[in-house]
CSV table of C-alpha atoms in Angstrom, one decimal:
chain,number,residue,atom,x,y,z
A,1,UNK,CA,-79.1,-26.0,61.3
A,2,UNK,CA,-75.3,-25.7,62.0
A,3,UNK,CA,-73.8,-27.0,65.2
A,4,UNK,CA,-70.3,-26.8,66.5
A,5,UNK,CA,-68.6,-28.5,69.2
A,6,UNK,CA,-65.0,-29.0,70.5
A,7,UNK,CA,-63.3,-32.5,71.5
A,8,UNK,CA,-59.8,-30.9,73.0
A,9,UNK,CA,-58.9,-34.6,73.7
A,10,UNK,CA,-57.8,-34.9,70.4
A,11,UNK,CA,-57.4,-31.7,69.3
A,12,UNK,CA,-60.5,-31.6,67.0
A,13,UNK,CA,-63.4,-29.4,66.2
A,14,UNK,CA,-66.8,-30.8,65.2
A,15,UNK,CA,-69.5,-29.4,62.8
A,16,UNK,CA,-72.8,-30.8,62.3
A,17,UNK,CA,-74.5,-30.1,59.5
A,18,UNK,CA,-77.7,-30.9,57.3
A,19,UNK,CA,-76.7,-35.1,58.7
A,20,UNK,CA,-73.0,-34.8,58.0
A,21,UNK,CA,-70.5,-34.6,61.2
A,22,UNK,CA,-67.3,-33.1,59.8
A,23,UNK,CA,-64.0,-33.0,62.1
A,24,UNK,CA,-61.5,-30.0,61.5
A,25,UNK,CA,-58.1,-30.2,63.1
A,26,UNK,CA,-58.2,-27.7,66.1
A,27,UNK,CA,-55.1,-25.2,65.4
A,28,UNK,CA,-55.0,-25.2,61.4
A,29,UNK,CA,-58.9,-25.2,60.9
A,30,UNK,CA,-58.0,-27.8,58.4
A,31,UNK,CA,-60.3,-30.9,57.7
A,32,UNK,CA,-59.1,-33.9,58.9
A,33,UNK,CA,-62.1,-36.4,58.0
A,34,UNK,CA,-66.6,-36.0,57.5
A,35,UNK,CA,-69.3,-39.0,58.0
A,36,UNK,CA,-72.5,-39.3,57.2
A,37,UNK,CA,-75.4,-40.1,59.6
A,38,UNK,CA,-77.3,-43.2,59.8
A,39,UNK,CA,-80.4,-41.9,58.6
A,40,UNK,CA,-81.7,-38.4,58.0
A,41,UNK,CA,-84.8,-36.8,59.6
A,42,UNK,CA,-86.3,-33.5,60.8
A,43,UNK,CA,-85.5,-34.4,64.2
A,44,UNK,CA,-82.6,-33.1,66.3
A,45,UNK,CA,-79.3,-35.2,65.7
A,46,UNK,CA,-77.5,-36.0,69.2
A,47,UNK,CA,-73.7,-37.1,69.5
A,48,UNK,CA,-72.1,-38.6,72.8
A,49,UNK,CA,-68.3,-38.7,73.1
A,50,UNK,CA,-66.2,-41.3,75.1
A,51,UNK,CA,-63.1,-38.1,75.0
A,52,UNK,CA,-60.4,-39.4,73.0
A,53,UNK,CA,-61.7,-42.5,71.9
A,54,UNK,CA,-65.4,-42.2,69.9
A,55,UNK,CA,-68.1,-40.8,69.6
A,56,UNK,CA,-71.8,-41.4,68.3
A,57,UNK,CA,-74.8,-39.8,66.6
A,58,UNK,CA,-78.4,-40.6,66.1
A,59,UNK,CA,-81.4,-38.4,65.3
A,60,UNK,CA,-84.1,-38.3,68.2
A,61,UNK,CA,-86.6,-40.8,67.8
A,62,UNK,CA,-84.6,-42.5,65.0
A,63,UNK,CA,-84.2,-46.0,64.7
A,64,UNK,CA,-80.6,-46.1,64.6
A,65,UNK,CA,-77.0,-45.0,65.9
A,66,UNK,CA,-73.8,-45.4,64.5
A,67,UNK,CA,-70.2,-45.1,66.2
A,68,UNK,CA,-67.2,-43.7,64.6
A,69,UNK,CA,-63.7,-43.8,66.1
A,70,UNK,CA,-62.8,-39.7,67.0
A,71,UNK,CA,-59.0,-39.0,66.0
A,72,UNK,CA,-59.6,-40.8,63.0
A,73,UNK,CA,-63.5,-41.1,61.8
A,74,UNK,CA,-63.3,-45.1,61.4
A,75,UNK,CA,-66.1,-46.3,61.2
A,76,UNK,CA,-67.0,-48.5,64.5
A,77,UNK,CA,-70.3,-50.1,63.8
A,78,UNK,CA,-74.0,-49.4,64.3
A,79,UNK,CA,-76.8,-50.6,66.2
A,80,UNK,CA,-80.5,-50.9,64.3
A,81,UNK,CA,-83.4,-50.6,66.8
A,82,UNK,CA,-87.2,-51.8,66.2
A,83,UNK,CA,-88.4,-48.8,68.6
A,84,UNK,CA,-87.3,-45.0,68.3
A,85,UNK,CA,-83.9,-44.4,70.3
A,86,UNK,CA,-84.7,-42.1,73.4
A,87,UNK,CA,-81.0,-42.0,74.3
A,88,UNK,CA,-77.7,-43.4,73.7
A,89,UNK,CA,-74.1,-43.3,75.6
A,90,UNK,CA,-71.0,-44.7,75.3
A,91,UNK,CA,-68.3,-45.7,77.4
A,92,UNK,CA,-65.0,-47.5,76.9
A,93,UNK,CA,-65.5,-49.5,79.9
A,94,UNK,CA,-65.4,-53.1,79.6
A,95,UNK,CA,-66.9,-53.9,82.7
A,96,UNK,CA,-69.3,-53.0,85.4
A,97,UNK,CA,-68.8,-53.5,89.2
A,98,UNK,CA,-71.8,-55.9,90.5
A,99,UNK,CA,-72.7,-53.0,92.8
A,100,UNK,CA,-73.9,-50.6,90.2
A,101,UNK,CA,-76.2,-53.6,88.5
């Protein structure tokens, strides 16, 4: 399964393929970085962006997500869960006003 999607933040387009997320400059079509997912499965792999900043992917019902920075593809970090992930977001917020805890 092949999926596309554009981040016009930083000028870059997206392909997902067979667990690999590769990121093609926007104008020249040209490839500007590709990352491996943190695990393979059958299951659908989903991918949140905070625009301009990162993104993340995990497979549904996997037990892992990993964060890459987007203009470059640096690699952020990853989380390892005991239970299958339902959902993930990400936000670069660094804090939350009391009234929305």
């Amino acid at each position: 399964e092949l999926r596309i999607f554009v981040e016009n933040v930083v000028g870059l387009l997206f392909v997902f393929s067979c667990g690999t997320i590769s990121a093609f400059d926007l104008t020249s079509l040209r490839l500007r970085y590709s990352v491996e997912t943190p695990e393979t499965a059958d299951s659908e792999l989903f991918a949140r962006w905070d625009y301009g900043r990162h993104f993340l992917a995990y497979f549904q019902d996997g037990k892992s997500v990993r964060i890459w920075d987007s203009p470059t593809g640096q690699n952020r970090g990853f989380v390892k869960a005991t239970s299958a992930l339902l959902c993930c977001d990400l936000t670069h917020l660094k804090s939350v006003h009391e009234s929305f805890l």
